mmCIF file of C-alpha atoms in Angstrom:
data_model
loop_
_atom_site.group_PDB
_atom_site.id
_atom_site.type_symbol
_atom_site.label_atom_id
_atom_site.label_comp_id
_atom_site.label_asym_id
_atom_site.label_seq_id
_atom_site.Cartn_x
_atom_site.Cartn_y
_atom_site.Cartn_z
ATOM 1 C CA UNK P 1 60.775 46.325 216.058
ATOM 2 C CA UNK P 2 61.322 43.374 213.687
ATOM 3 C CA UNK P 3 60.178 45.544 210.786
ATOM 4 C CA UNK P 4 62.636 48.298 211.705
ATOM 5 C CA UNK P 5 65.468 45.795 212.056
ATOM 6 C CA UNK P 6 64.702 44.709 208.511
ATOM 7 C CA UNK P 7 64.936 48.316 207.362
ATOM 8 C CA UNK P 8 68.415 48.647 208.866
ATOM 9 C CA UNK P 9 69.463 45.328 207.362
ATOM 10 C CA UNK P 10 68.285 46.382 203.900
ATOM 11 C CA UNK P 11 70.050 49.742 204.216
ATOM 12 C CA UNK P 12 73.296 48.111 205.288
ATOM 13 C CA UNK P 13 73.109 45.640 202.410
ATOM 14 C CA UNK P 14 72.271 48.441 199.962
ATOM 15 C CA UNK P 15 75.303 50.436 201.134
ATOM 16 C CA UNK P 16 77.604 47.496 200.390
ATOM 17 C CA UNK P 17 76.081 47.001 196.947
ATOM 18 C CA UNK P 18 76.325 50.727 196.201
ATOM 19 C CA UNK P 19 80.035 50.744 196.948
ATOM 20 C CA UNK P 20 80.535 47.663 194.788
ATOM 21 C CA UNK P 21 78.581 49.291 191.950
ATOM 22 C CA UNK P 22 80.611 52.496 192.381
ATOM 23 C CA UNK P 23 83.846 50.549 191.858
ATOM 24 C CA UNK P 24 82.410 49.228 188.589
ATOM 25 C CA UNK P 25 81.398 52.752 187.510
ATOM 26 C CA UNK P 26 84.851 54.191 188.246
ATOM 27 C CA UNK P 27 86.488 51.384 186.275
ATOM 28 C CA UNK P 28 84.147 51.797 183.312
ATOM 29 C CA UNK P 29 84.723 55.562 183.197
ATOM 30 C CA UNK P 30 88.135 54.920 181.675
ATOM 31 C CA UNK P 31 86.757 52.603 178.993
ATOM 32 C CA UNK P 32 84.900 53.483 175.803
ATOM 33 C CA UNK P 33 81.329 54.347 176.760
ATOM 34 C CA UNK P 34 78.418 53.007 174.726
ATOM 35 C CA UNK P 35 76.183 56.104 174.727
ATOM 36 C CA UNK P 36 72.586 56.049 173.517
ATOM 37 C CA UNK P 37 69.649 58.444 173.715
ATOM 38 C CA UNK P 38 66.144 57.702 175.015
ATOM 39 C CA UNK P 39 63.245 60.164 174.781
ATOM 40 C CA UNK P 40 65.340 63.001 173.288
ATOM 41 C CA UNK P 41 68.931 63.880 172.419
ATOM 42 C CA UNK P 42 69.733 65.113 175.933
ATOM 43 C CA UNK P 43 68.281 62.031 177.658
ATOM 44 C CA UNK P 44 71.360 59.820 177.734
ATOM 45 C CA UNK P 45 71.945 56.252 178.821
ATOM 46 C CA UNK P 46 75.125 54.199 178.740
ATOM 47 C CA UNK P 47 75.964 50.533 179.134
ATOM 48 C CA UNK P 48 77.173 51.489 182.623
ATOM 49 C CA UNK P 49 73.688 52.650 183.690
ATOM 50 C CA UNK P 50 72.280 49.370 182.397
ATOM 51 C CA UNK P 51 75.060 47.350 184.027
ATOM 52 C CA UNK P 52 74.472 48.912 187.445
ATOM 53 C CA UNK P 53 70.723 48.330 187.224
ATOM 54 C CA UNK P 54 71.232 44.689 186.255
ATOM 55 C CA UNK P 55 73.710 44.298 189.121
ATOM 56 C CA UNK P 56 71.105 45.484 191.645
ATOM 57 C CA UNK P 57 68.322 43.416 190.087
ATOM 58 C CA UNK P 58 70.446 40.275 190.359
ATOM 59 C CA UNK P 59 71.580 40.992 193.922
ATOM 60 C CA UNK P 60 68.083 41.850 195.160
ATOM 61 C CA UNK P 61 66.401 38.881 193.463
ATOM 62 C CA UNK P 62 69.005 36.491 194.885
ATOM 63 C CA UNK P 63 68.924 37.921 198.420
ATOM 64 C CA UNK P 64 65.285 39.013 198.733
ATOM 65 C CA UNK P 65 63.240 37.020 196.179
ATOM 66 C CA UNK P 66 59.919 38.590 197.207
ATOM 67 C CA UNK P 67 61.173 42.163 196.710
ATOM 68 C CA UNK P 68 60.692 44.067 193.448
ATOM 69 C CA UNK P 69 62.842 46.626 191.629
ATOM 70 C CA UNK P 70 61.648 49.784 189.882
ATOM 71 C CA UNK P 71 64.711 50.957 187.954
ATOM 72 C CA UNK P 72 65.108 53.673 185.347
ATOM 73 C CA UNK P 73 66.598 51.475 182.648
ATOM 74 C CA UNK P 74 63.662 49.148 182.069
ATOM 75 C CA UNK P 75 62.683 47.330 185.250
ATOM 76 C CA UNK P 76 60.133 50.087 186.020
ATOM 77 C CA UNK P 77 57.935 48.662 183.259
ATOM 78 C CA UNK P 78 57.021 45.735 185.508
ATOM 79 C CA UNK P 79 55.846 47.949 188.395
ATOM 80 C CA UNK P 80 52.331 49.405 188.474
ATOM 81 C CA UNK P 81 51.805 49.468 192.250
ATOM 82 C CA UNK P 82 53.899 49.794 195.406
ATOM 83 C CA UNK P 83 52.584 46.821 197.353
ATOM 84 C CA UNK P 84 55.136 44.797 199.263
ATOM 85 C CA UNK P 85 58.794 45.844 199.245
ATOM 86 C CA UNK P 86 59.926 47.880 196.242
ATOM 87 C CA UNK P 87 63.472 49.119 195.652
ATOM 88 C CA UNK P 88 63.301 52.284 193.506
ATOM 89 C CA UNK P 89 66.628 52.737 191.747
ATOM 90 C CA UNK P 90 68.389 55.274 189.591
ATOM 91 C CA UNK P 91 71.625 53.479 188.666
ATOM 92 C CA UNK P 92 73.304 56.708 187.547
ATOM 93 C CA UNK P 93 71.456 59.917 188.297
ATOM 94 C CA UNK P 94 73.154 62.607 186.243
ATOM 95 C CA UNK P 95 74.208 60.524 183.236
ATOM 96 C CA UNK P 96 75.024 63.661 181.236
ATOM 97 C CA UNK P 97 77.457 64.721 183.962
ATOM 98 C CA UNK P 98 78.883 61.201 184.036
ATOM 99 C CA UNK P 99 79.467 61.230 180.265
ATOM 100 C CA UNK P 100 80.771 64.769 179.871
ATOM 101 C CA UNK P 101 82.357 65.681 183.208
ATOM 102 C CA UNK P 102 83.192 62.375 184.897
ATOM 103 C CA UNK P 103 81.835 63.844 188.132
ATOM 104 C CA UNK P 104 78.682 65.045 189.848
ATOM 105 C CA UNK P 105 76.514 61.956 189.447
ATOM 106 C CA UNK P 106 74.993 59.589 191.981
ATOM 107 C CA UNK P 107 73.487 56.188 192.611
ATOM 108 C CA UNK P 108 70.059 56.764 194.159
ATOM 109 C CA UNK P 109 67.956 54.154 195.927
ATOM 110 C CA UNK P 110 64.756 54.297 197.946
ATOM 111 C CA UNK P 111 63.291 51.239 199.646
ATOM 112 C CA UNK P 112 59.526 51.384 200.185
ATOM 113 C CA UNK P 113 57.135 49.064 202.002
ATOM 114 C CA UNK P 114 53.529 49.240 200.793
ATOM 115 C CA UNK P 115 54.268 52.714 199.470
ATOM 116 C CA UNK P 116 55.780 54.023 202.713
ATOM 117 C CA UNK P 117 59.492 54.917 203.014
ATOM 118 C CA UNK P 118 61.721 52.409 204.765
ATOM 119 C CA UNK P 119 65.226 53.515 203.795
ATOM 120 C CA UNK P 120 66.894 55.889 201.366
ATOM 121 C CA UNK P 121 70.425 56.227 200.034
ATOM 122 C CA UNK P 122 72.111 58.679 197.660
ATOM 123 C CA UNK P 123 75.782 58.070 196.859
ATOM 124 C CA UNK P 124 77.921 60.729 195.169
ATOM 125 C CA UNK P 125 80.337 58.306 193.545
ATOM 126 C CA UNK P 126 83.266 60.612 192.807
ATOM 127 C CA UNK P 127 83.052 62.658 196.020
ATOM 128 C CA UNK P 128 82.601 59.451 198.051
ATOM 129 C CA UNK P 129 79.699 61.001 199.960
ATOM 130 C CA UNK P 130 77.013 58.560 201.033
ATOM 131 C CA UNK P 131 73.747 59.997 202.323
ATOM 132 C CA UNK P 132 71.555 57.433 204.068
ATOM 133 C CA UNK P 133 68.451 57.219 206.223
ATOM 134 C CA UNK P 134 66.113 54.724 207.842
ATOM 135 C CA UNK P 135 62.594 56.048 208.355
ATOM 136 C CA UNK P 136 62.222 57.411 211.869
ATOM 137 C CA UNK P 137 65.919 57.239 212.745
ATOM 138 C CA UNK P 138 67.409 60.324 211.135
ATOM 139 C CA UNK P 139 69.593 60.948 208.111
ATOM 140 C CA UNK P 140 73.362 60.612 207.873
ATOM 141 C CA UNK P 141 76.243 61.709 205.660
ATOM 142 C CA UNK P 142 79.132 59.231 205.719
ATOM 143 C CA UNK P 143 77.880 57.978 209.074
ATOM 144 C CA UNK P 144 77.537 61.402 210.715
ATOM 145 C CA UNK P 145 74.000 62.404 211.677
ATOM 146 C CA UNK P 146 72.580 65.382 209.809
ATOM 147 C CA UNK P 147 70.917 67.965 212.078
ATOM 148 C CA UNK P 148 67.312 69.021 211.693
ATOM 149 C CA UNK P 149 66.924 71.946 209.312
ATOM 150 C CA UNK P 150 66.849 75.391 210.912
ATOM 151 C CA UNK P 151 64.698 78.292 209.807
ATOM 152 C CA UNK P 152 65.695 80.309 206.761
ATOM 153 C CA UNK P 153 64.185 83.364 205.079
ATOM 154 C CA UNK P 154 63.207 83.086 201.433
ATOM 155 C CA UNK P 155 65.269 86.123 200.435
ATOM 156 C CA UNK P 156 68.325 84.613 202.163
ATOM 157 C CA UNK P 157 67.902 81.133 200.700
ATOM 158 C CA UNK P 158 69.756 79.199 198.001
ATOM 159 C CA UNK P 159 67.578 77.611 195.315
ATOM 160 C CA UNK P 160 68.489 74.949 192.767
ATOM 161 C CA UNK P 161 66.524 75.077 189.520
ATOM 162 C CA UNK P 162 67.059 74.254 185.842
ATOM 163 C CA UNK P 163 68.302 77.361 184.003
ATOM 164 C CA UNK P 164 66.532 76.301 180.809
ATOM 165 C CA UNK P 165 63.196 76.501 182.617
ATOM 166 C CA UNK P 166 64.095 79.881 184.052
ATOM 167 C CA UNK P 167 64.885 81.241 180.596
ATOM 168 C CA UNK P 168 61.342 80.450 179.409
ATOM 169 C CA UNK P 169 59.245 81.313 182.469
ATOM 170 C CA UNK P 170 58.905 84.829 183.861
ATOM 171 C CA UNK P 171 57.491 83.532 187.151
ATOM 172 C CA UNK P 172 60.589 81.424 187.708
ATOM 173 C CA UNK P 173 62.855 84.341 186.790
ATOM 174 C CA UNK P 174 61.072 86.475 189.379
ATOM 175 C CA UNK P 175 61.552 83.748 191.968
ATOM 176 C CA UNK P 176 65.278 83.574 191.205
ATOM 177 C CA UNK P 177 65.490 87.323 191.742
ATOM 178 C CA UNK P 178 63.787 86.889 195.122
ATOM 179 C CA UNK P 179 66.191 84.350 196.605
ATOM 180 C CA UNK P 180 69.818 85.015 197.531
ATOM 181 C CA UNK P 181 71.256 82.718 194.882
ATOM 182 C CA UNK P 182 70.353 80.053 192.321
ATOM 183 C CA UNK P 183 72.263 76.950 191.312
ATOM 184 C CA UNK P 184 71.842 73.974 188.963
ATOM 185 C CA UNK P 185 73.625 70.625 189.301
ATOM 186 C CA UNK P 186 71.700 68.313 186.979
ATOM 187 C CA UNK P 187 71.391 65.548 189.582
ATOM 188 C CA UNK P 188 67.965 65.482 191.238
ATOM 189 C CA UNK P 189 68.862 62.982 193.953
ATOM 190 C CA UNK P 190 71.924 64.968 195.030
ATOM 191 C CA UNK P 191 70.041 68.241 194.932
ATOM 192 C CA UNK P 192 67.401 66.809 197.258
ATOM 193 C CA UNK P 193 70.157 65.448 199.500
ATOM 194 C CA UNK P 194 71.734 68.904 199.532
ATOM 195 C CA UNK P 195 68.453 70.364 200.773
ATOM 196 C CA UNK P 196 68.334 67.672 203.473
ATOM 197 C CA UNK P 197 71.869 68.583 204.573
ATOM 198 C CA UNK P 198 71.378 72.359 204.370
ATOM 199 C CA UNK P 199 73.748 72.911 201.453
ATOM 200 C CA UNK P 200 70.700 74.107 199.530
ATOM 201 C CA UNK P 201 67.460 75.480 200.930
ATOM 202 C CA UNK P 202 65.213 74.348 198.081
ATOM 203 C CA UNK P 203 65.174 72.441 194.807
ATOM 204 C CA UNK P 204 62.425 72.797 192.202
ATOM 205 C CA UNK P 205 61.902 70.708 189.075
ATOM 206 C CA UNK P 206 59.087 70.304 186.563
ATOM 207 C CA UNK P 207 59.294 66.676 185.481
ATOM 208 C CA UNK P 208 60.920 63.984 187.601
ATOM 209 C CA UNK P 209 60.440 60.220 187.643
ATOM 210 C CA UNK P 210 60.042 58.179 190.847
ATOM 211 C CA UNK P 211 63.652 56.944 190.693
ATOM 212 C CA UNK P 212 64.896 60.544 190.596
ATOM 213 C CA UNK P 213 63.357 61.343 193.979
ATOM 214 C CA UNK P 214 62.721 58.100 195.900
ATOM 215 C CA UNK P 215 66.036 57.980 197.745
ATOM 216 C CA UNK P 216 66.335 61.692 198.388
ATOM 217 C CA UNK P 217 62.912 62.422 199.800
ATOM 218 C CA UNK P 218 63.453 60.003 202.696
ATOM 219 C CA UNK P 219 66.620 61.922 203.614
ATOM 220 C CA UNK P 220 64.657 65.146 203.421
ATOM 221 C CA UNK P 221 61.834 63.863 205.614
ATOM 222 C CA UNK P 222 64.336 62.719 208.247
ATOM 223 C CA UNK P 223 65.830 66.212 208.595
ATOM 224 C CA UNK P 224 62.436 67.903 208.690
ATOM 225 C CA UNK P 225 62.238 69.045 205.072
ATOM 226 C CA UNK P 226 59.189 68.836 202.822
ATOM 227 C CA UNK P 227 58.774 67.284 199.375
ATOM 228 C CA UNK P 228 55.625 67.835 197.305
ATOM 229 C CA UNK P 229 54.691 68.589 193.734
ATOM 230 C CA UNK P 230 54.257 72.204 192.641
ATOM 231 C CA UNK P 231 50.637 72.170 193.812
ATOM 232 C CA UNK P 232 51.706 71.167 197.314
ATOM 233 C CA UNK P 233 50.369 67.630 196.868
ATOM 234 C CA UNK P 234 51.962 64.384 198.037
ATOM 235 C CA UNK P 235 54.143 62.630 195.463
ATOM 236 C CA UNK P 236 52.771 59.306 194.194
ATOM 237 C CA UNK P 237 56.045 57.580 193.133
ATOM 238 C CA UNK P 238 54.213 55.792 190.334
ATOM 239 C CA UNK P 239 54.491 58.458 187.644
ATOM 240 C CA UNK P 240 56.463 61.535 186.680
ATOM 241 C CA UNK P 241 55.621 64.658 188.621
ATOM 242 C CA UNK P 242 56.896 68.109 189.500
ATOM 243 C CA UNK P 243 58.828 68.637 192.729
ATOM 244 C CA UNK P 244 59.462 71.221 195.390
ATOM 245 C CA UNK P 245 61.958 69.914 197.949
ATOM 246 C CA UNK P 246 62.541 72.571 200.565
ATOM 247 C CA UNK P 247 63.347 73.679 204.044
ATOM 248 C CA UNK P 248 59.965 73.698 205.832
ATOM 249 C CA UNK P 249 60.193 77.411 206.672
ATOM 250 C CA UNK P 250 60.079 78.374 202.973
ATOM 251 C CA UNK P 251 58.236 75.478 201.334
ATOM 252 C CA UNK P 252 54.755 76.972 201.439
ATOM 253 C CA UNK P 253 56.101 80.354 200.426
ATOM 254 C CA UNK P 254 57.669 78.808 197.346
ATOM 255 C CA UNK P 255 54.450 77.074 196.388
ATOM 256 C CA UNK P 256 52.391 80.226 196.846
ATOM 257 C CA UNK P 257 54.799 82.797 195.470
ATOM 258 C CA UNK P 258 56.068 80.895 192.456
ATOM 259 C CA UNK P 259 53.008 79.004 191.377
ATOM 260 C CA UNK P 260 49.999 80.774 192.839
ATOM 261 C CA UNK P 261 48.610 77.700 194.608
ATOM 262 C CA UNK P 262 47.904 76.729 198.173
#
């Protein structure tokens, strides 16, 4: 019980910090952005991403000195295991959307204890939608409990997938033709949260980092959804991996039909 009370305390504290960070993001949106690239020209980072990560690092180190942070903008380099309490952070998931559209981006945070999920939060900053969950106690959207996912047929489902991947892969194109509709939002954490809430039925991606998925997969687990890599294996959260996040009634069908694995 003491452990679970800690989980709720961490989640509540994280929510307050997320809202504070969101105020900073909204303010900075109207200033000149310092935009840089990382691995390639479409992999963007701004001083706002870095500022939000530093904000969380400072708050967590001051409040919980024994906890560690795995963040996208550099703090991940200090993490090579998930022992103890690790906060896995994407300060702005969807930086390209943030830069170009000023919408459809999120702060994503998963809190893990010895590699097991404790709490997860995904905050759509501009829509003011906060998804949150404590392991074993359900998932919520702005404080309202999300129901468990109902059954859905693959040919009546909505899939989110990168259109660039679809343009190069016949198997993916065939899958898109099988489902009722396909979408792409460019924000992994939100897309996983949408599966958890039933707005989407599945989300598939080839190459995601731990901070892209850590907050969302806890939400998904709490509404009965499944998150694995394309082979159907458990995600490690220590390296980049593929992802199928899906309603449980179609998860295995997606793995088998799209990728020929079991």
